[in-house]
Structure formats: C-alpha cells, structure tokens
Amino acid sequence: MTVNEDSFTNWKNREEIAESMIPIIGKLHREQDVTVLVHSRSLVNKSVVSILKTHRFARQIAGEELSVTETLPFLQALTTLDLGPSQIDIGMLAATYKADGRGLSVAEFTAEAVAGATGENKIECREPRDVVLYGFGRIGRLLARLLIEKAGSGNGLRLRAIVVRKGAGQDIVKRASLLRRDSIHGQFQGTITVDEANNKIIANGHEITVIYSDDPTKVDYTAYGIKNAILIDNTGKWRDREGLSKHLRPGIDKVVLTAPGKGDVPNIVHGVNHDMIKPDEQIISCASCTTNAIVPPLKAMADEYGVLRGHVETVHSFTNDQNLLDNYHSSDRRGRSAPLNMVITETGAASAVAKALPDLDAPITGSSIRVPVPDVSIAILSLRLGRETNREEVLDYLRDVSLTSSLKRQIDFISAPDAVSSDFIGSRHASIVDAGATKVDGDNAILYLWYDNEFGYSCQVIRVVQHVSGVEYPTFPAPRA
C-alpha cells in the first residue's frame, strides 16, 4: 500500500469515528443539556469535517495532534454518567489523562474529572429565561443566531421578541431575510419562516415576536407573555443609567447594553470582571468589542509579568457608523468614504480598561484607525512590563493561558505564519494572539491581537447574559484560575 493510500485510509477511519460521535454529542445536548467541547470549541451541531478540523486545530495551540481516536473513549465514558447541565471539554480530558500517571481507566478518570456535574453536585435543568432584543442590526442579528443556536436543549436562554421601528413595506419579511443570509457570516444554520399575520419570525421552531415601537416606555412585554426577561439593547442610543432605565418595563428584569456604558453603569468583560456583577444590578454594559479584545490578554500579562504602562493601537474594520461615500457626519473624519479610506478616529477602549481592571495601576493610552475591511480587527498592544522576559517565555505562557486558564474562552492562540484577518471571521473568542507577530525585548512586549469585532464580541455578550440569568453552566475539567 502506498503512503497516499495509508493517509487516505487513516482519513476515512477518522471520518467514521467523527460520524459516530455526532449522535452522542447531540443526545447529551438535548437530553442532559451538556455541551461537548474540544479546547473551548463546541462540537454541538457540527459536521464530520468540522469535528475533525476542530481536533486538528489543537496542533496550532498545543503543538501536537489531537485525534478523534483519543477523545472518543472520553465521550463514550460520559454517556455512562448521570450528568447535569454543564460544558465538558473532551480535548482537555484527553490531555490531562495523558499527564495523570495514576493508572486509572478512562471511565474512572472521566467520572472523577466531571464529578462536579454528577450526583448531588449536578445542577438541575432550569426553566428557560426570556430574552428580548431591542434593535436588530449587525450585533442584534448575530445575537439572535447565537440565542437560537444555544436553545437546542430547550433550557437556558430563549429569544422571545425583537423590538424595532417599523419600516415601509414587508418589514418583517426583510428582517427575516437579513437574519437568514449575511454577506460576512454566511447562511443561518437552520430554517426560517415568517408569520406576517401574527408578526412572528419562526427560526428552528422558535417563535420570535416582532414588536414595533420607537419608544421603550410604551411597551408592555407581559402583553406578549414575556416575563422576568433580560433585554439586550444593541442600538447604543442610550448609554447611561437614566436612559437605559426606560427599558425596565413590565416583563423586563434586567438590561444589557452592547456598547460602553457611561456614568455608574458597570462595564463588564466576561472572563475578567463578570463576577463583580451584583445580583440586584439591573443595568449592565458589555463595554466595546475592542475593550473585550484587549482586557483579557492585558490581565493575563499583568498577572504574570506586571504592567507599568501600555498603549493600544486598533486597526478596526469599518462600521455602519461611517458613510459609504463622502457625506455629512457629526464626527470630523467618519464622514469620509469608509470603503475607500483609512480613517483616524477615537477609541474609548483604553479608558474603559480602568473600569474592567480597577486594580491595574498603569496608564493605558489608545488610538484607532478604521480600514476598508467589513469585519475583523486587530489590536496592537504595546506594554512596558514589570520584569524582563523573552519571546519564547511569553508565547509559552499565552499558549497555556489559551488552553487551560479561566480565560481560555476569551483568549485564543494561533501560530500559523500566513494568518490574515479573514481567517478569524466567526471566531468565538474575544481575541486571538498572533504568535508569529509577537515581539518581546526585555521588559517591552508587543502583542498583536486579532478579533472578530462582530461575532466574537456577540459571543462575549451572550456569556454575560448567561451569567446574569443564572444559566452559565460550569466547565469540566475546571480551568485553572
């Protein structure tokens, strides 16, 4: 047999194994509300090739192959356990088992590693928490996709309604079409139908009521059967407590803003300071996409090396806040054509760091340039560290953070030498460390951090909503602090 035939046979064998994993993953998700992960990447509703690619990606960060032949026994072991709602990383199970050395069987090791999700320790499935989207633009539609995707088990979060101003002619049909197809993020994974008579969009069986209103104080959500809901304002029209409080209507319990909050509104970056949210806090901001991109790696570097000062330069994709062609704009430069120019503009991300990392006693400055790409940005984080180090040590540390720390859902790591911005469309991490671009000289470090400013940020918003709703399920094996 030739080498090529050997490789092809191996591929077909792995395809067969991945195919056998799909019904197990689906059943765990539907019946027990268990999300199966590989190095923080969900395998729920993934194809055979996607499962194989997710395993293959471990090579980029762990430095060695991860095969489905290694993870399948752990997945099979999970089916023998009485699991409660949780997220279980079979990639981490395989890695920690390999390093364990106690001679336990896979079944014994798995039962021990996920003990917090079984027996008396397991969380009982909760009633779904209602969610309302106020606004249905770029972020709103991505949030809708994520909420529908995560509702597969019937528990957790349930998108009940979107609130928009009514447009002229077939408004609901056009909004459903924008949810169905996206020029950047592709087709909606599932089916969408429209019930115009009842102002509903039905997506993967979930009925979403379209509420028409241009004034949040005039909506009674209980009239639509909505109760104790979390409202996500993705319009950015109101950013202070007074303005956002207008949403606290009958049926709405909490308000989450997808923009930097002003005044005393808490700015939350999930993974960094979400634990500071008080149970009775009703108004929360998820800060900006750039703040979410820089704060987790900044915290990681500060924890290990100390940070004396820093500067962030963001090269940011253009947004709907800019003009397609030169025209009047309230901002000095954003009126110039977005797809034809690099546009210097301001960023509040540096000042927002102080809200998310109040213990960081280091001045952080920032500036931004909008560039002619429709999605994915990069933050260049230049730091003066508290001690000297070298490039290899920093990369080893950040790689480990991306794999095993409590920030592993926020920080990703890539060592591909030819990575470019479009490679990160659809990334669910807040930022991705580009190993090849990282520079370290003594106590100076420069990190290049890619981020999908639309989808990655939307994932961070959903994580905050899950946390405040009480349906943020624990991950096993537990990440290190």
Coordinates of C-alpha atoms in Angstrom, one line a residue:
M1 CA 0.0 0.0 0.0
T2 CA 1.3 3.4 -0.9
V3 CA 1.8 6.3 1.5
N4 CA -1.1 8.2 -0.1
E5 CA -3.4 5.2 0.4
D6 CA -2.3 4.9 4.0
S7 CA -3.1 8.6 4.6
F8 CA -6.5 8.2 2.8
T9 CA -7.4 5.1 4.8
N10 CA -6.5 6.9 8.0
W11 CA -8.7 9.8 7.0
K12 CA -11.6 7.6 6.2
N13 CA -11.2 5.9 9.6
R14 CA -11.3 9.2 11.4
E15 CA -14.3 10.3 9.4
E16 CA -16.1 7.1 10.6
I17 CA -15.2 7.9 14.2
A18 CA -16.3 11.5 13.9
E19 CA -19.6 10.4 12.4
S20 CA -20.2 8.1 15.4
M21 CA -19.6 11.0 17.7
I22 CA -22.4 13.2 16.3
P23 CA -25.4 11.3 17.8
I24 CA -23.7 11.0 21.2
I25 CA -22.9 14.8 21.2
G26 CA -26.5 15.6 20.1
K27 CA -28.1 13.3 22.7
L28 CA -26.0 14.7 25.6
H29 CA -27.0 18.2 24.5
R30 CA -30.7 17.6 24.0
E31 CA -31.4 15.3 26.9
Q32 CA -28.9 16.4 29.6
D33 CA -28.0 20.0 28.5
V34 CA -24.4 19.0 28.2
T35 CA -22.2 20.9 25.7
V36 CA -19.2 18.9 24.5
L37 CA -16.1 21.0 23.7
V38 CA -12.7 20.5 22.3
H39 CA -10.3 23.1 23.7
S40 CA -13.3 25.5 24.3
R41 CA -14.8 24.9 20.9
S42 CA -18.3 23.4 20.9
L43 CA -18.9 20.2 18.9
V44 CA -22.7 20.6 19.1
N45 CA -24.4 20.6 15.7
K46 CA -21.1 20.2 13.9
S47 CA -20.5 18.2 10.8
V48 CA -18.0 15.3 10.4
V49 CA -15.4 17.6 8.8
S50 CA -16.0 20.4 11.4
I51 CA -15.3 17.9 14.2
L52 CA -12.1 16.7 12.5
K53 CA -11.0 20.3 11.8
T54 CA -11.7 21.3 15.5
H55 CA -9.4 18.4 16.6
R56 CA -6.8 19.4 14.0
F57 CA -6.7 23.0 15.3
A58 CA -5.3 21.8 18.6
R59 CA -2.0 21.4 16.8
Q60 CA -1.8 25.2 16.4
I61 CA -2.0 25.8 20.1
A62 CA -1.0 22.6 21.9
G63 CA 1.9 21.8 19.5
E64 CA 0.7 18.3 18.8
E65 CA -2.1 16.4 17.0
L66 CA -5.3 15.6 18.8
S67 CA -7.1 12.7 17.2
V68 CA -10.8 11.7 17.5
T69 CA -9.4 8.2 18.4
E70 CA -8.1 9.9 21.6
T71 CA -11.3 11.8 22.5
L72 CA -13.9 9.2 21.6
P73 CA -13.3 7.0 24.7
F74 CA -13.9 10.0 26.9
L75 CA -17.1 10.9 25.0
Q76 CA -18.3 7.3 25.4
A77 CA -17.5 7.4 29.1
L78 CA -19.7 10.5 29.5
T79 CA -22.7 8.5 28.3
T80 CA -22.5 6.2 31.3
L81 CA -22.7 9.1 33.8
D82 CA -25.8 10.9 35.3
L83 CA -24.7 14.3 34.1
G84 CA -26.4 17.6 34.9
P85 CA -26.2 20.8 32.7
S86 CA -22.5 21.5 32.1
Q87 CA -19.8 22.1 29.5
I88 CA -17.3 19.2 29.2
D89 CA -14.1 19.6 27.3
I90 CA -13.1 16.2 25.9
G91 CA -9.9 17.7 24.5
M92 CA -8.8 18.7 28.0
L93 CA -9.9 15.4 29.4
A94 CA -7.6 13.6 26.9
A95 CA -4.7 16.0 27.6
T96 CA -5.0 15.8 31.4
Y97 CA -5.5 12.0 31.3
K98 CA -2.2 11.6 29.3
A99 CA -0.3 13.5 32.0
D100 CA -2.1 11.9 35.0
G101 CA 0.1 8.8 35.5
R102 CA -2.1 7.1 38.2
G103 CA -3.1 4.2 36.1
L104 CA -6.8 5.0 36.1
S105 CA -9.1 3.7 33.3
V106 CA -10.6 6.3 31.0
A107 CA -14.0 5.7 32.7
E108 CA -12.6 6.1 36.2
F109 CA -10.7 9.3 35.2
T110 CA -13.6 10.8 33.4
A111 CA -16.0 10.2 36.3
E112 CA -13.5 11.8 38.7
A113 CA -12.9 14.8 36.4
V114 CA -16.6 15.6 35.9
A115 CA -17.7 14.7 39.4
G116 CA -19.0 18.3 39.9
A117 CA -21.6 17.7 37.2
T118 CA -22.9 14.4 38.6
G119 CA -24.9 13.1 41.5
E120 CA -25.7 15.5 44.3
N121 CA -23.4 18.1 42.7
K122 CA -25.2 18.4 39.4
I123 CA -27.3 21.5 38.5
E124 CA -30.9 20.8 37.8
C125 CA -32.2 22.0 34.5
R126 CA -33.9 25.4 34.8
E127 CA -36.8 26.9 33.0
P128 CA -35.7 28.9 30.0
R129 CA -35.0 32.6 30.7
D130 CA -36.8 35.0 28.3
V131 CA -34.6 37.4 26.2
V132 CA -35.7 40.4 24.2
L133 CA -33.5 42.1 21.6
Y134 CA -34.0 45.9 21.4
G135 CA -32.7 46.6 17.9
F136 CA -31.9 44.2 15.1
G137 CA -28.8 45.5 13.4
R138 CA -25.4 43.8 12.9
I139 CA -25.0 42.8 16.5
G140 CA -28.7 42.1 17.1
R141 CA -28.9 39.6 14.3
L142 CA -25.8 37.8 15.4
L143 CA -27.1 37.6 19.0
A144 CA -30.3 36.2 17.6
R145 CA -28.3 33.5 15.8
L146 CA -26.4 32.6 18.9
L147 CA -29.5 32.5 21.1
I148 CA -31.3 30.2 18.7
E149 CA -28.3 28.0 18.4
K150 CA -27.9 27.7 22.2
A151 CA -31.6 27.0 22.7
G152 CA -31.3 23.5 21.2
S153 CA -31.6 21.7 24.6
G154 CA -34.8 23.6 25.4
N155 CA -33.1 25.1 28.5
G156 CA -31.0 28.2 29.1
L157 CA -32.0 31.3 27.2
R158 CA -35.0 31.7 24.9
L159 CA -35.3 34.6 22.5
R160 CA -38.9 35.7 22.7
A161 CA -39.0 39.1 20.9
I162 CA -37.2 41.7 19.0
V163 CA -38.2 45.4 19.2
V164 CA -37.7 47.6 16.1
R165 CA -39.1 50.7 14.4
K166 CA -41.5 49.6 11.6
G167 CA -40.1 50.1 8.1
A168 CA -42.1 50.6 5.0
G169 CA -43.3 47.6 3.0
Q170 CA -42.8 43.9 4.0
D171 CA -40.8 44.9 7.1
I172 CA -40.9 41.6 8.8
V173 CA -40.1 39.7 5.6
K174 CA -37.0 41.8 5.0
R175 CA -35.8 41.5 8.6
A176 CA -36.2 37.7 8.4
S177 CA -34.2 37.7 5.2
L178 CA -31.4 39.6 6.8
L179 CA -31.3 37.0 9.6
R180 CA -31.3 34.2 7.0
R181 CA -28.4 35.5 4.9
D182 CA -25.4 37.5 5.9
S183 CA -22.7 38.7 3.5
I184 CA -19.9 38.2 6.1
H185 CA -21.1 35.4 8.4
G186 CA -22.9 33.3 5.8
Q187 CA -26.2 31.4 5.9
F188 CA -28.3 30.9 9.0
Q189 CA -27.8 27.3 10.2
G190 CA -31.4 26.1 10.1
T191 CA -34.8 27.2 8.7
I192 CA -36.6 30.5 9.0
T193 CA -40.3 31.2 8.1
V194 CA -42.4 34.2 8.6
D195 CA -45.9 34.6 10.0
E196 CA -46.8 38.1 8.9
A197 CA -50.3 37.9 10.3
N198 CA -49.0 37.5 13.8
N199 CA -45.8 39.5 13.4
K200 CA -43.6 36.4 14.1
I201 CA -40.4 35.0 12.8
I202 CA -40.1 31.3 13.3
A203 CA -36.4 30.2 13.4
N204 CA -35.6 26.5 14.0
G205 CA -39.0 26.1 15.7
H206 CA -38.6 29.1 18.0
E207 CA -41.4 31.8 17.7
I208 CA -39.9 35.3 17.9
T209 CA -42.4 38.1 18.1
V210 CA -41.6 41.3 16.3
I211 CA -42.7 44.3 18.4
Y212 CA -42.9 47.6 16.6
S213 CA -42.1 50.6 18.8
D214 CA -40.0 53.7 18.7
D215 CA -40.3 54.4 22.5
P216 CA -39.2 51.9 25.1
T217 CA -41.5 53.4 27.7
K218 CA -44.6 52.4 25.7
V219 CA -44.0 48.6 25.6
D220 CA -45.7 46.3 28.0
Y221 CA -43.9 43.0 27.5
T222 CA -46.3 41.0 29.7
A223 CA -48.9 41.5 26.9
Y224 CA -46.7 39.2 24.8
G225 CA -46.4 36.6 27.6
I226 CA -42.8 37.7 28.3
K227 CA -41.8 37.7 32.0
N228 CA -38.6 38.2 34.0
A229 CA -36.7 38.9 30.8
I230 CA -33.3 40.1 30.0
L231 CA -33.4 42.9 27.4
I232 CA -30.3 43.4 25.3
D233 CA -30.1 47.0 23.9
N234 CA -28.0 46.8 20.8
T235 CA -29.0 50.2 19.4
G236 CA -26.5 52.2 21.6
K237 CA -29.0 55.0 21.7
W238 CA -29.0 55.1 25.5
R239 CA -25.8 54.6 27.4
D240 CA -26.4 55.9 30.9
R241 CA -28.5 54.6 33.8
E242 CA -31.3 57.1 33.2
G243 CA -31.7 56.3 29.6
L244 CA -31.4 52.5 29.9
S245 CA -33.8 52.5 32.8
K246 CA -36.5 53.3 30.2
H247 CA -36.4 49.6 29.3
L248 CA -37.4 48.5 32.8
R249 CA -41.0 47.9 31.8
P250 CA -43.4 45.2 32.8
G251 CA -41.8 41.9 31.9
I252 CA -38.2 43.1 31.9
D253 CA -36.0 42.3 34.8
K254 CA -32.5 43.4 33.5
V255 CA -31.0 45.4 30.7
V256 CA -27.7 44.6 29.0
L257 CA -26.1 47.2 26.7
T258 CA -23.9 46.3 23.8
A259 CA -21.8 49.4 23.9
P260 CA -19.6 51.2 26.6
G261 CA -21.8 52.3 29.5
K262 CA -21.5 55.8 30.9
G263 CA -21.5 57.1 34.5
D264 CA -22.1 54.4 37.1
V265 CA -23.2 51.7 34.6
P266 CA -20.8 48.7 35.2
N267 CA -18.7 47.8 32.2
I268 CA -18.3 44.1 32.1
V269 CA -15.8 42.0 30.2
H270 CA -16.7 38.3 30.6
G271 CA -13.9 36.3 32.0
V272 CA -12.3 39.3 33.7
N273 CA -14.8 41.0 35.9
H274 CA -18.2 39.4 35.4
D275 CA -18.1 38.1 39.0
M276 CA -18.4 41.6 40.2
I277 CA -22.0 41.9 39.0
K278 CA -24.2 42.3 42.0
P279 CA -27.3 40.0 42.0
D280 CA -29.7 43.0 42.2
E281 CA -27.9 45.0 39.5
Q282 CA -30.5 45.7 36.7
I283 CA -28.4 47.6 34.2
I284 CA -25.1 46.3 32.8
S285 CA -22.8 47.2 29.9
C286 CA -20.7 44.8 27.9
A287 CA -18.2 47.5 27.0
S288 CA -16.9 47.6 23.4
C289 CA -15.6 45.0 21.1
T290 CA -12.1 46.5 21.4
T291 CA -12.2 46.6 25.2
N292 CA -13.2 42.9 25.2
A293 CA -10.3 42.2 22.9
I294 CA -7.5 43.9 24.9
V295 CA -8.6 43.5 28.6
P296 CA -8.3 39.6 28.8
P297 CA -4.7 39.5 27.4
L298 CA -3.8 42.6 29.4
K299 CA -5.0 40.9 32.6
A300 CA -3.1 37.8 31.7
M301 CA 0.1 39.8 31.1
A302 CA -0.4 41.8 34.3
D303 CA -0.9 38.7 36.4
E304 CA 2.3 37.1 35.2
Y305 CA 4.7 39.9 34.5
G306 CA 3.2 43.1 35.9
V307 CA 2.3 46.0 33.6
L308 CA 3.8 49.5 34.2
R309 CA 2.2 51.2 31.2
G310 CA 0.7 50.5 27.8
H311 CA -0.6 51.7 24.5
V312 CA -3.1 50.1 22.2
E313 CA -3.5 50.9 18.5
T314 CA -6.5 49.4 17.0
V315 CA -6.8 48.8 13.2
H316 CA -10.6 48.4 13.0
S317 CA -12.9 47.3 10.3
F318 CA -15.4 50.0 9.1
T319 CA -18.9 50.0 10.6
N320 CA -22.4 51.4 9.9
D321 CA -21.4 54.5 11.8
Q322 CA -19.4 55.6 8.8
N323 CA -20.5 56.8 5.4
L324 CA -20.2 54.7 2.2
L325 CA -19.3 57.8 0.3
D326 CA -18.2 61.2 1.5
N327 CA -21.1 62.9 3.2
Y328 CA -22.0 65.0 6.3
H329 CA -21.2 63.2 9.6
S330 CA -21.2 64.6 13.1
S331 CA -17.7 63.3 13.6
D332 CA -14.8 65.1 11.9
R333 CA -13.4 62.2 9.8
R334 CA -16.1 59.5 9.8
G335 CA -18.0 61.3 7.1
R336 CA -15.3 60.3 4.6
S337 CA -15.9 57.2 2.5
A338 CA -15.4 54.1 4.7
P339 CA -14.5 51.6 1.9
L340 CA -12.1 54.0 0.2
N341 CA -10.1 55.3 3.1
M342 CA -8.1 54.6 6.3
V343 CA -9.8 56.9 8.8
I344 CA -8.2 58.0 12.0
T345 CA -10.7 58.1 14.8
E346 CA -11.1 57.9 18.6
T347 CA -11.4 54.8 20.8
G348 CA -12.7 54.7 24.3
A349 CA -11.2 51.2 24.9
A350 CA -8.1 52.5 26.7
S351 CA -10.1 54.5 29.2
A352 CA -12.6 51.6 29.6
V353 CA -9.7 49.4 30.9
A354 CA -9.9 51.2 34.2
K355 CA -13.5 50.1 34.7
A356 CA -12.8 46.5 33.9
L357 CA -9.4 46.3 35.6
P358 CA -9.6 48.7 38.5
D359 CA -6.6 47.1 40.2
L360 CA -4.3 47.7 37.3
D361 CA -2.3 50.7 38.3
A362 CA -0.8 51.5 34.9
P363 CA -1.7 54.2 32.4
I364 CA -3.1 52.8 29.2
T365 CA -3.5 55.1 26.1
G366 CA -5.1 54.3 22.8
S367 CA -6.0 55.3 19.3
S368 CA -7.7 53.8 16.3
I369 CA -7.7 53.6 12.6
R370 CA -10.8 52.4 10.6
V371 CA -9.8 50.5 7.5
P372 CA -11.6 49.2 4.4
V373 CA -12.5 45.7 5.5
P374 CA -16.0 44.8 6.6
D375 CA -15.2 42.6 9.7
V376 CA -12.3 41.5 11.9
S377 CA -9.9 44.0 13.5
I378 CA -6.5 43.8 15.2
A379 CA -5.3 45.5 18.4
I380 CA -1.6 46.1 18.7
L381 CA -0.9 46.2 22.5
S382 CA 2.4 47.6 23.4
L383 CA 3.4 47.0 27.1
R384 CA 6.1 48.0 29.5
L385 CA 6.4 45.0 31.8
G386 CA 7.3 44.8 35.5
R387 CA 10.1 42.4 34.8
E388 CA 12.3 41.3 31.8
T389 CA 11.4 38.2 29.8
N390 CA 11.8 36.8 26.3
R391 CA 9.6 36.0 23.4
E392 CA 9.6 32.2 23.9
E393 CA 8.5 32.5 27.6
V394 CA 5.7 35.0 26.7
L395 CA 4.4 32.8 23.9
D396 CA 4.5 29.6 26.0
Y397 CA 2.6 31.4 28.8
L398 CA -0.1 32.8 26.5
R399 CA -0.5 29.5 24.7
D400 CA -1.0 27.8 28.1
V401 CA -3.5 30.6 29.1
S402 CA -5.5 29.9 25.9
L403 CA -5.7 26.2 26.7
T404 CA -6.0 25.8 30.5
S405 CA -6.8 29.1 32.2
S406 CA -10.1 30.7 33.2
L407 CA -9.6 33.0 30.2
K408 CA -9.5 30.2 27.7
R409 CA -12.9 31.2 26.2
Q410 CA -11.6 34.8 25.8
I411 CA -8.1 34.3 24.6
D412 CA -7.2 32.1 21.6
F413 CA -3.8 31.5 20.1
I414 CA -2.5 30.9 16.6
S415 CA 0.9 30.1 15.2
A416 CA 0.1 29.9 11.5
P417 CA 2.7 32.0 9.7
D418 CA 0.3 33.2 7.0
A419 CA -2.7 34.2 9.1
V420 CA -4.7 37.2 7.8
S421 CA -7.9 39.0 9.0
S422 CA -10.4 36.9 7.1
D423 CA -9.2 33.8 8.8
F424 CA -10.8 35.0 12.0
I425 CA -14.3 35.7 10.7
G426 CA -16.6 33.7 13.1
S427 CA -14.1 33.4 15.9
R428 CA -15.9 33.0 19.2
H429 CA -13.0 34.3 21.3
A430 CA -12.6 37.9 22.4
S431 CA -9.1 38.0 20.9
I432 CA -6.6 35.8 19.3
V433 CA -2.9 36.1 20.0
D434 CA -0.8 36.0 16.8
A435 CA 2.3 34.2 17.8
G436 CA 4.3 35.0 14.7
A437 CA 3.8 38.7 15.1
T438 CA 4.6 38.9 18.9
K439 CA 7.7 40.9 19.8
V440 CA 9.5 40.9 23.2
D441 CA 12.6 42.8 24.1
G442 CA 13.5 42.7 27.8
D443 CA 10.7 44.5 29.6
N444 CA 8.9 45.6 26.4
A445 CA 6.3 43.4 24.8
I446 CA 4.1 44.0 21.7
L447 CA 1.1 41.7 21.2
Y448 CA -0.9 41.5 18.0
L449 CA -4.5 40.6 18.9
W450 CA -7.0 39.7 16.2
Y451 CA -10.7 39.8 17.0
D452 CA -14.0 39.4 15.1
N453 CA -15.5 42.7 16.3
E454 CA -18.9 41.4 15.4
F455 CA -19.2 37.7 16.2
G456 CA -16.5 37.4 18.8
Y457 CA -18.0 40.4 20.7
S458 CA -21.5 38.9 20.3
C459 CA -20.3 35.7 22.0
Q460 CA -18.9 37.8 24.9
V461 CA -22.3 39.5 25.2
I462 CA -24.1 36.1 25.4
R463 CA -21.7 34.9 28.1
V464 CA -22.6 37.9 30.2
V465 CA -26.3 37.3 29.6
Q466 CA -25.9 33.7 30.6
H467 CA -24.1 34.7 33.8
V468 CA -26.7 37.2 34.9
S469 CA -29.5 34.8 34.0
G470 CA -28.1 32.0 36.1
V471 CA -27.7 29.6 33.2
E472 CA -23.9 29.9 32.8
Y473 CA -23.0 26.2 33.3
P474 CA -19.7 25.1 34.8
T475 CA -16.9 23.7 32.6
F476 CA -15.1 20.4 33.3
P477 CA -12.3 19.8 33.8
A478 CA -12.3 23.0 35.7
P479 CA -9.9 25.6 34.2
R480 CA -7.1 26.8 36.5
A481 CA -7.6 30.3 38.0

